[in-house]
mmCIF file of C-alpha atoms in Angstrom:
data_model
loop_
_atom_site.group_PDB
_atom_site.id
_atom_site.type_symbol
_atom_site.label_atom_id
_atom_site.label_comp_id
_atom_site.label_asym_id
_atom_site.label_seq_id
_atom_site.Cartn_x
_atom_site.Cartn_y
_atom_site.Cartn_z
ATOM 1 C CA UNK Z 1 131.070 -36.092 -23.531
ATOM 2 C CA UNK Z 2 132.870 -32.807 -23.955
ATOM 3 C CA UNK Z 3 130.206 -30.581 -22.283
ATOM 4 C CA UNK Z 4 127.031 -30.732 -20.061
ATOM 5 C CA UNK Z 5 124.716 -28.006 -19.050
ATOM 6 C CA UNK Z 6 123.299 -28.480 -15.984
ATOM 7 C CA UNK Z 7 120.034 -25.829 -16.641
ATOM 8 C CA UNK Z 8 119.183 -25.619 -20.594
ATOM 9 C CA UNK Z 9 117.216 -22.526 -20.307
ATOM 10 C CA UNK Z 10 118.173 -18.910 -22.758
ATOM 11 C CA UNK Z 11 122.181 -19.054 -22.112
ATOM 12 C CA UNK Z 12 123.174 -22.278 -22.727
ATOM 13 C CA UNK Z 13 120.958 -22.528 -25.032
ATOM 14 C CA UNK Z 14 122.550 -19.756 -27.114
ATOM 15 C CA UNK Z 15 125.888 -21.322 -26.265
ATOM 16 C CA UNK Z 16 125.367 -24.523 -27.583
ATOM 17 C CA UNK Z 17 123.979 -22.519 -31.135
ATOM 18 C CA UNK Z 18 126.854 -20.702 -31.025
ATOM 19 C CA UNK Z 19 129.648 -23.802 -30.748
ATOM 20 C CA UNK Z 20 127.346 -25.782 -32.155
ATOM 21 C CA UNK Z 21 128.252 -23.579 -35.359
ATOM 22 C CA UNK Z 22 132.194 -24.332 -34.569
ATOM 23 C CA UNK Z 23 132.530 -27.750 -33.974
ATOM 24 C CA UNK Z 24 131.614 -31.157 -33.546
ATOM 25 C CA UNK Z 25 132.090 -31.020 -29.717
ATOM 26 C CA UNK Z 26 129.352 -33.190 -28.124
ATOM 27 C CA UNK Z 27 127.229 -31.556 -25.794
ATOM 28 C CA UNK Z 28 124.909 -32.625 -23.045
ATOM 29 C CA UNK Z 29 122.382 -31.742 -20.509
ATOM 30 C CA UNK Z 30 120.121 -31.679 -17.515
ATOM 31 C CA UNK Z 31 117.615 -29.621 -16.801
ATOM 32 C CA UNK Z 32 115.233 -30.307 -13.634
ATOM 33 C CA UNK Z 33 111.772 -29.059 -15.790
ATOM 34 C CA UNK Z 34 113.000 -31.501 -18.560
ATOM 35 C CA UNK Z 35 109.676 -33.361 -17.843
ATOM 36 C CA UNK Z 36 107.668 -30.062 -17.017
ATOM 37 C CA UNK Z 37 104.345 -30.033 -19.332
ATOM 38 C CA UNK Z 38 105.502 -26.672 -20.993
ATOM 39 C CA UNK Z 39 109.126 -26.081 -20.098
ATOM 40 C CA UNK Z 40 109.866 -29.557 -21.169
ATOM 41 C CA UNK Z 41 108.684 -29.035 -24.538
ATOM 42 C CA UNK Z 42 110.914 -26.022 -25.347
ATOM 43 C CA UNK Z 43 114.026 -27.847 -23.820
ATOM 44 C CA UNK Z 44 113.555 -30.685 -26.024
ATOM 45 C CA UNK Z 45 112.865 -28.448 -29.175
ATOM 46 C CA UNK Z 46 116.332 -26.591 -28.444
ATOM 47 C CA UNK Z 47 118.227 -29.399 -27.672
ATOM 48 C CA UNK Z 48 117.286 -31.312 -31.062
ATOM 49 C CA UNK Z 49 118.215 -27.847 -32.612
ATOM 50 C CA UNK Z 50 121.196 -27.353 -31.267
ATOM 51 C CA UNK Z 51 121.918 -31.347 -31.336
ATOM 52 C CA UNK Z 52 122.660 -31.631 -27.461
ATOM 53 C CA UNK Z 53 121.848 -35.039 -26.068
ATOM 54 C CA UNK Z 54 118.967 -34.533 -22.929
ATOM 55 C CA UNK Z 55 119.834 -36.902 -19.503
ATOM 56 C CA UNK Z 56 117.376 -38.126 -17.673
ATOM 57 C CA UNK Z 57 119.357 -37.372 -14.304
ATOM 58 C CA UNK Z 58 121.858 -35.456 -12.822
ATOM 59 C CA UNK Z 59 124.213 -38.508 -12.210
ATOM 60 C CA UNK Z 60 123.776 -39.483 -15.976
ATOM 61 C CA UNK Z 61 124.850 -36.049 -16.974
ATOM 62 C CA UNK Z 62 127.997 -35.572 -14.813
ATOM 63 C CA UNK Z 63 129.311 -39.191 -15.176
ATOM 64 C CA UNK Z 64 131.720 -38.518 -18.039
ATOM 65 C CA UNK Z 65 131.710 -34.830 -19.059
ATOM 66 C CA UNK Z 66 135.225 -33.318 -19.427
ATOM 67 C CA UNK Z 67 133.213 -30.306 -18.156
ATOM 68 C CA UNK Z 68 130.281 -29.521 -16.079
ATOM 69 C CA UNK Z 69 128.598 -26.027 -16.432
ATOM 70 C CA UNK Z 70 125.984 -24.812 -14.071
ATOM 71 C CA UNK Z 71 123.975 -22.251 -15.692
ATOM 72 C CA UNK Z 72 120.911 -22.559 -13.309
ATOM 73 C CA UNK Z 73 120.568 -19.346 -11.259
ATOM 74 C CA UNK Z 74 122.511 -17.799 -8.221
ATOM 75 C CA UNK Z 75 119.839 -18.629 -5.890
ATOM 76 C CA UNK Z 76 120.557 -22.210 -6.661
ATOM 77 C CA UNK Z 77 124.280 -21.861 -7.579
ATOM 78 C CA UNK Z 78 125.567 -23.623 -4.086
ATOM 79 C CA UNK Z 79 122.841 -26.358 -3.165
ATOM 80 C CA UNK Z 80 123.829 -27.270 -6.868
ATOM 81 C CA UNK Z 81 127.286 -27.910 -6.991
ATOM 82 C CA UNK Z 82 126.897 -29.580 -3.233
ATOM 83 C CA UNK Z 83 124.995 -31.860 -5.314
ATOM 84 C CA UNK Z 84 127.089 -32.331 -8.256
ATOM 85 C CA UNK Z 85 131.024 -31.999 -6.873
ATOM 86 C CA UNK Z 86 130.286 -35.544 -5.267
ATOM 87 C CA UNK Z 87 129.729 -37.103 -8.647
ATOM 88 C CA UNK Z 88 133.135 -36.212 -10.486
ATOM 89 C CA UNK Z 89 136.592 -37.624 -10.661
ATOM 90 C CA UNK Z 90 139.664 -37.016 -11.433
ATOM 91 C CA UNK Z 91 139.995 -35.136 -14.920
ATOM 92 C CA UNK Z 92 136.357 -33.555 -14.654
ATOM 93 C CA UNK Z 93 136.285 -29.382 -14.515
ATOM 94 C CA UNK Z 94 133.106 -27.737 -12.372
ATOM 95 C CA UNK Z 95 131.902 -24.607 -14.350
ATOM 96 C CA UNK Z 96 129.584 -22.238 -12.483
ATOM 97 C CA UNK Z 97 128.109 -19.635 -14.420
ATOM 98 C CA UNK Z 98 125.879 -18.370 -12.679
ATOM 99 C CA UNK Z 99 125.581 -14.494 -11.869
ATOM 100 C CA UNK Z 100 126.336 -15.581 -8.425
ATOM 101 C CA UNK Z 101 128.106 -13.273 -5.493
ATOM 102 C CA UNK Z 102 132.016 -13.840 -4.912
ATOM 103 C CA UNK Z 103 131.476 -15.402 -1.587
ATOM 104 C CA UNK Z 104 129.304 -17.889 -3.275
ATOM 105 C CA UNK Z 105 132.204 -18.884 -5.669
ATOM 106 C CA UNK Z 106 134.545 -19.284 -2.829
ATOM 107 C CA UNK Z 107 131.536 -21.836 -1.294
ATOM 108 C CA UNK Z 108 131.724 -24.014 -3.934
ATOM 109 C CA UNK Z 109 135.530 -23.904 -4.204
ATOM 110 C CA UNK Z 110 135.956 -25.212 -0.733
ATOM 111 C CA UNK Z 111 133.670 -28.027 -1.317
ATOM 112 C CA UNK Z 112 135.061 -31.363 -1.064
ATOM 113 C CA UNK Z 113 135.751 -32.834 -4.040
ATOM 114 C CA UNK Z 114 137.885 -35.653 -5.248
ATOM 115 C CA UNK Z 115 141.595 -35.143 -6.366
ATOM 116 C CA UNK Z 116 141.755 -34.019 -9.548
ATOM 117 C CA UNK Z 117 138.442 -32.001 -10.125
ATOM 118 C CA UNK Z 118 138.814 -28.906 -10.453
ATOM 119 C CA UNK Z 119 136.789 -25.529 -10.338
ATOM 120 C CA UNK Z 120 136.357 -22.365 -12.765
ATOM 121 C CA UNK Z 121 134.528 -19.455 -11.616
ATOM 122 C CA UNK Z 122 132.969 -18.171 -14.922
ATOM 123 C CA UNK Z 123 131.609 -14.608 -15.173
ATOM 124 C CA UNK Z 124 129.377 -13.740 -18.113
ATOM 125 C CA UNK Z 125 129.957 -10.424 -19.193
ATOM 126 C CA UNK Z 126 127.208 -9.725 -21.547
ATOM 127 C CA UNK Z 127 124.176 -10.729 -23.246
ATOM 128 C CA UNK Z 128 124.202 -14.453 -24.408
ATOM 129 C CA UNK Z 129 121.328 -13.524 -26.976
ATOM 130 C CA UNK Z 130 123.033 -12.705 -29.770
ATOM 131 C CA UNK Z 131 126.619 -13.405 -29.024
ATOM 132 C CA UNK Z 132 126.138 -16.348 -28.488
ATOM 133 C CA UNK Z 133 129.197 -18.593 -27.625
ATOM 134 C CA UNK Z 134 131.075 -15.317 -28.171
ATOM 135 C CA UNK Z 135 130.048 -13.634 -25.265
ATOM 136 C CA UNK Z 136 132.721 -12.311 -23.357
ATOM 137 C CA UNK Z 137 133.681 -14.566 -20.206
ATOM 138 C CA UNK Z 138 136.329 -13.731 -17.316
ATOM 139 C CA UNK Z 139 137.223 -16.772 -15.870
ATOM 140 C CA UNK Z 140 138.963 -17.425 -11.957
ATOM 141 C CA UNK Z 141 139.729 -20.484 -10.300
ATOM 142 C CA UNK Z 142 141.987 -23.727 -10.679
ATOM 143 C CA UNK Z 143 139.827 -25.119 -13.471
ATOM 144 C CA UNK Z 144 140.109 -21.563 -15.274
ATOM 145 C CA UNK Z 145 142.719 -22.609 -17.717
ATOM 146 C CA UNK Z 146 141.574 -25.922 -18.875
ATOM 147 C CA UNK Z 147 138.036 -24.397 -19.875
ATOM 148 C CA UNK Z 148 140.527 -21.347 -21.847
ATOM 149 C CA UNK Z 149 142.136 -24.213 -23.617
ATOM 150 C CA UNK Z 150 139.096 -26.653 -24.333
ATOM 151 C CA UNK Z 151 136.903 -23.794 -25.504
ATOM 152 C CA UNK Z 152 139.291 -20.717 -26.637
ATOM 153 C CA UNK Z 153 139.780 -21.948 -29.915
ATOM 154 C CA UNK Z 154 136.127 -22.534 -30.983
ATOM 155 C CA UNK Z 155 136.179 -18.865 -30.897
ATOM 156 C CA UNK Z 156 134.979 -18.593 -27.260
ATOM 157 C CA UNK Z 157 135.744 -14.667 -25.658
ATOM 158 C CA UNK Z 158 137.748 -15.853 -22.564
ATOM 159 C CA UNK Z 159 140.487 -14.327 -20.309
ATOM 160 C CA UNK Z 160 141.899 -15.971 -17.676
ATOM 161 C CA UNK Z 161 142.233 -13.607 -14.240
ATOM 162 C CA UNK Z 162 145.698 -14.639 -12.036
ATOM 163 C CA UNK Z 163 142.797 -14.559 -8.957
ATOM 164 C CA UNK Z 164 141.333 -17.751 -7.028
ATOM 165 C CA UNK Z 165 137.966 -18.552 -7.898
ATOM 166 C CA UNK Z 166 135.350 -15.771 -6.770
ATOM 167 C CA UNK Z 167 137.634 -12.902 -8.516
ATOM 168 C CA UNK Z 168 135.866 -13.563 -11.776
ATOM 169 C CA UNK Z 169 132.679 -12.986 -10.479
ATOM 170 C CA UNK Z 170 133.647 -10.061 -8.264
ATOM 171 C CA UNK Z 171 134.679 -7.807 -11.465
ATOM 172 C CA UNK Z 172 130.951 -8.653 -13.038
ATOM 173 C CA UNK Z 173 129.382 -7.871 -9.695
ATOM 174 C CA UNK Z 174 131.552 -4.378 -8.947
ATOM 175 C CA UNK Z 175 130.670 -3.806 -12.969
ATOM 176 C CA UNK Z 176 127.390 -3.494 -11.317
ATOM 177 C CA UNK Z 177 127.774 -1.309 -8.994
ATOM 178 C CA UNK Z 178 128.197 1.857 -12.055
ATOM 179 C CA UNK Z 179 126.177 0.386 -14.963
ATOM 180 C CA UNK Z 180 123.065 0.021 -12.657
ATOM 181 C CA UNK Z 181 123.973 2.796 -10.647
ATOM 182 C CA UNK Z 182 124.554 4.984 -12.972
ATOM 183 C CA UNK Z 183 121.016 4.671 -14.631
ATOM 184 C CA UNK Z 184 119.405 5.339 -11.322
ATOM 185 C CA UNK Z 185 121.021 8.922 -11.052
ATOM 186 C CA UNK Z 186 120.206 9.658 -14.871
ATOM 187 C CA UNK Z 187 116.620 8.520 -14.130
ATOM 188 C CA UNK Z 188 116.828 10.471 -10.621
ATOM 189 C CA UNK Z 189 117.911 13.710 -12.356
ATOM 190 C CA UNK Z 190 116.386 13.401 -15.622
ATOM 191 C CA UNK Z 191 112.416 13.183 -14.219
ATOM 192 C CA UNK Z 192 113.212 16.814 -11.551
ATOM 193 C CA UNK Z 193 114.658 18.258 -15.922
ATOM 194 C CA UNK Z 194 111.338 17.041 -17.198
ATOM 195 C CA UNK Z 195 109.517 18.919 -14.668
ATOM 196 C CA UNK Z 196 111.532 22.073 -15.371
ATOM 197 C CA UNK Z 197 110.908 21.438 -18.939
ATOM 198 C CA UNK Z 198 114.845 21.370 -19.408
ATOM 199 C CA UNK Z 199 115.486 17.808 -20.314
ATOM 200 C CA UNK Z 200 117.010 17.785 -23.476
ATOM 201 C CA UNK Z 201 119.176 20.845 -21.952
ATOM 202 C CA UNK Z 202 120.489 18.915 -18.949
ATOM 203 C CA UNK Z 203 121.571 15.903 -21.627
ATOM 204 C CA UNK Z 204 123.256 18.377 -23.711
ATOM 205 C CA UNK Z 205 125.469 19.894 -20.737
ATOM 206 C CA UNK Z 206 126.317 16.480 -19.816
ATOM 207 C CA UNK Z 207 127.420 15.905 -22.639
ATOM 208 C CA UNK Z 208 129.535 18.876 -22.878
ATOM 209 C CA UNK Z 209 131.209 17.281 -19.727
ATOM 210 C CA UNK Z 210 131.390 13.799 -20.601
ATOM 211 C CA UNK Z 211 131.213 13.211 -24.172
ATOM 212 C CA UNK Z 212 134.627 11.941 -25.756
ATOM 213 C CA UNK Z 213 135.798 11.043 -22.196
ATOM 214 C CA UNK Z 214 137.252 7.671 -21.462
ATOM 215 C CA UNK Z 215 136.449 5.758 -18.410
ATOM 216 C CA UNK Z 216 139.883 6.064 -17.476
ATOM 217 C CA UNK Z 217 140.520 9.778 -17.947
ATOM 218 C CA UNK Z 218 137.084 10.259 -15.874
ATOM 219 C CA UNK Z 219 138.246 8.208 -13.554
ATOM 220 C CA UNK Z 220 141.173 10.433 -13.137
ATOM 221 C CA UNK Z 221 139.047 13.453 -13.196
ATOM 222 C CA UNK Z 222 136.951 12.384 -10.633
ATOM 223 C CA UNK Z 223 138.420 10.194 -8.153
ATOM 224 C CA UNK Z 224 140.891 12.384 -5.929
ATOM 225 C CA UNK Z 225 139.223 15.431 -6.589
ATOM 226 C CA UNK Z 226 136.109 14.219 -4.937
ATOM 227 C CA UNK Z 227 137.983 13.575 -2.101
ATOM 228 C CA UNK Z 228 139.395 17.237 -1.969
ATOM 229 C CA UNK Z 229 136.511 18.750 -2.407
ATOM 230 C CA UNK Z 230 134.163 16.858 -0.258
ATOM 231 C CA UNK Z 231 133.230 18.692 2.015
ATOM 232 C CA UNK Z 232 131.894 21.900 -0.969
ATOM 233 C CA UNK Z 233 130.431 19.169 -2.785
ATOM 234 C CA UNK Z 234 128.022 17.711 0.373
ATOM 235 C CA UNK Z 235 126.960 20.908 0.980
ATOM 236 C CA UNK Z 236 126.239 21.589 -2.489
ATOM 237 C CA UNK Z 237 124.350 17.879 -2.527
ATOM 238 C CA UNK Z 238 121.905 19.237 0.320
ATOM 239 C CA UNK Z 239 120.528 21.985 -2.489
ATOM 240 C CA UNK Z 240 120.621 19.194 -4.849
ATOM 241 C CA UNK Z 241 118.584 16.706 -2.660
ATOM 242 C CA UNK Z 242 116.536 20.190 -1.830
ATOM 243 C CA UNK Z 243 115.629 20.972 -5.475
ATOM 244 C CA UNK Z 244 114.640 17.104 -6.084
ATOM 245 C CA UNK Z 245 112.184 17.069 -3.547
ATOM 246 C CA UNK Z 246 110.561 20.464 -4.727
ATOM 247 C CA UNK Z 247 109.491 18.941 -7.833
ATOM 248 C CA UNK Z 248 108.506 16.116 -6.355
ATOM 249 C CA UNK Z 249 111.160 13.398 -7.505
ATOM 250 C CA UNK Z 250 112.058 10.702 -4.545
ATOM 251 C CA UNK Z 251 115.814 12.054 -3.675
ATOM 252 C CA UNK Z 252 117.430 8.607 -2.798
ATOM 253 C CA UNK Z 253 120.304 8.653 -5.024
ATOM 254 C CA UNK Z 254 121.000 12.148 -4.324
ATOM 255 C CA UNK Z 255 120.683 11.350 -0.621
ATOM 256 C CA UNK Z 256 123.054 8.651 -0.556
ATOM 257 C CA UNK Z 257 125.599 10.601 -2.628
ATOM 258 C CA UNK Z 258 125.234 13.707 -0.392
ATOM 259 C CA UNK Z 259 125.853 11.160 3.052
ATOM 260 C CA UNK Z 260 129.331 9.468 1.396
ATOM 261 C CA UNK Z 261 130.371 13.298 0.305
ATOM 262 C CA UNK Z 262 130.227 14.023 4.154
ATOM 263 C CA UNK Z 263 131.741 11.244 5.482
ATOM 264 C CA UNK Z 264 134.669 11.756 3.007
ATOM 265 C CA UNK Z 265 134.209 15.424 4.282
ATOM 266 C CA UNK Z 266 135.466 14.098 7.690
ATOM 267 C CA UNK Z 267 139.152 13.508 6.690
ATOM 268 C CA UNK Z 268 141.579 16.333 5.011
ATOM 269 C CA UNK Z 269 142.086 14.737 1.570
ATOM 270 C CA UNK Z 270 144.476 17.551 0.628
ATOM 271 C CA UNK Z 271 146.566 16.926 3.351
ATOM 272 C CA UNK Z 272 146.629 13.317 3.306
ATOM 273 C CA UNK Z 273 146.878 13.260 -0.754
ATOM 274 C CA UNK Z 274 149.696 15.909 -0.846
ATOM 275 C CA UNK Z 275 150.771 18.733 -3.105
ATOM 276 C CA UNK Z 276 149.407 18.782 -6.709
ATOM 277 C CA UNK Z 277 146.554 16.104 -5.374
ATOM 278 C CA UNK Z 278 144.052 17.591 -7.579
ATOM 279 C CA UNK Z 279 146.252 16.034 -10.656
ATOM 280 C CA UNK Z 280 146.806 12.790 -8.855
ATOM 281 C CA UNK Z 281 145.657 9.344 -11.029
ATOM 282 C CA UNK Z 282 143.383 7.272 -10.004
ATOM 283 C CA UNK Z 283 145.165 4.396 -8.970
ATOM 284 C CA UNK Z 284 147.058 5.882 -6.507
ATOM 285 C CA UNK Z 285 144.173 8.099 -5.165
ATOM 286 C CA UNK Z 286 141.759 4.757 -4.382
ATOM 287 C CA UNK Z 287 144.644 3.188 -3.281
ATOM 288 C CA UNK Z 288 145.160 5.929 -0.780
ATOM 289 C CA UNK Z 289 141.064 5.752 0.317
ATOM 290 C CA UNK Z 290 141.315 1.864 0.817
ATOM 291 C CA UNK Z 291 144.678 2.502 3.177
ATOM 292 C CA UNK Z 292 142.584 4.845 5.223
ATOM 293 C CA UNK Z 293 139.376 3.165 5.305
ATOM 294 C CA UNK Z 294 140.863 0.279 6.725
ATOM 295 C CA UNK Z 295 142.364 2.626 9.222
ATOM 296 C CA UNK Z 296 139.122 3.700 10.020
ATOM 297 C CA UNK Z 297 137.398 0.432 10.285
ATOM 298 C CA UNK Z 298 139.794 -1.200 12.691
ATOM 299 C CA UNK Z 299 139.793 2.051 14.911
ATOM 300 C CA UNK Z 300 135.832 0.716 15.382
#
């Protein structure tokens, strides 16, 4: 057996159509509401689609996949592979692809397993739906580059990352961080511009300001000269967080923003940066806040 699924639900699913389409690779599963009234059902009806042989048990899956892929849900990501790294041998890869937290990764990489098996941290980097097997994947760990070389040239989107297992999933977790937090400060200050009836104005002077832009030259645009300017730009926050509340919007974002503005505030960035700071990149300016945080977190 090349590959088993441990979970058949949307995404593997959608990445057994897609390799299904590719190859002749045979492809297995388990999936705990395989005998579930409903659930069961649809598991079966995919897996006769797609041509992927259904195990009865979890020991029947695992006992002679080249690769194991856990595709459950982060919740369950550990007690999982606690379950399953006890049931391969030598020559067997663990795949966890769950949307599971770094420190979970690093968990099930320092679970005892027998010589030989190895571990790949695989982070899923977009919708399955769709993309199918193509979905871009960044993959960590000592099992990263045997699941590249298996499953690469079926047309799989993979890249290897030099990190130990967890550093996959940190990049899709820290991805995070702006594409849901950005949304929350468009929703924030788009409902306070539908209340001043200037909605479609505020999108168009956003625009004006980030329209064209890369993330990389905004990250240069932004980065150190947030820093410098801290301290104008908290104060400038508390009108911000001020005008919010006057139409009634919940300020949390705002609030947040305005409280890391003046704790930045408390250090001279345009000492600390140097001359010409304002035009510094933004490599060396984070580079700079990470030095000094750490300064600051050991002096506590």
């Amino acid at each position: 057996m090349d590959l088993v699924f441990i979970g058949f639900g949307e995404a593997a699913f959608h990445l057994s159509l897609g390799l299904r389409t590719q190859s002749t690779l045979s492809i297995g599963t388990f999936d705990a509401n395989v005998d579930d009234p409903q659930r069961g059902a649809l598991i079966h009806e995919r897996a006769t689609q797609t041509q992927v042989m259904v195990f009865a048990s979890l020991e029947a899956a695992c006992q002679s996949a080249r690769f194991v892929v856990c595709l459950t849900s982060a919740s369950s990501a550990l007690g999982l592979a606690e379950r399953v790294m006890p049931l391969l041998k030598a020559g067997q890869t663990y795949v966890d692809m769950n949307s599971a937290a770094p420190t979970v990764k690093h968990a099930i990489n320092a679970l005892p397993r027998a010589a030989g098996v190895s571990f790949c941290d695989a982070a899923v980097m977009g919708t399955v739906p769709g993309n199918n097997h193509r979905v871009p994947m960044l993959l960590a760990g000592d099992g990263a580059e045997a699941f590249n070389a298996a499953f690469a040239p079926y047309g799989m989107r993979l890249r290897v990352l030099p990190g130990e297992a967890g550093a996959a999933s940190a990049i899709k977790m820290l991805k995070s961080i702006v594409m849901k937090g950005l949304p929350q400060l468009l929703l924030e200050a788009f409902q306070a511009a539908e209340t001043f009836h200037v909605l479609d104005t505020l999108v168009e002077s956003l625009g004006e300001s980030l329209n064209g832009k890369t993330v990389e030259q905004l990250a240069n645009t932004f980065t150190a000269r947030t820093l410098i300017h801290a301290k104008r730009r908290s104060d400038e926050m508390d009108d911000v967080v001020a005008t919010l509340e006057s139409a009634g919007v919940d300020a949390a974002m705002s609030r947040a923003c305005q409280a890391q503005l003046e704790k930045q505030a408390a250090r001279d960035w345009g000492t600390v940066l140097g001359p010409n700071a304002s035009e510094m990149d933004y490599r060396t300016a984070i580079q700079h806040l990470v030095k000094h945080s750490e300064g600051t977190a050991n002096e506590h």
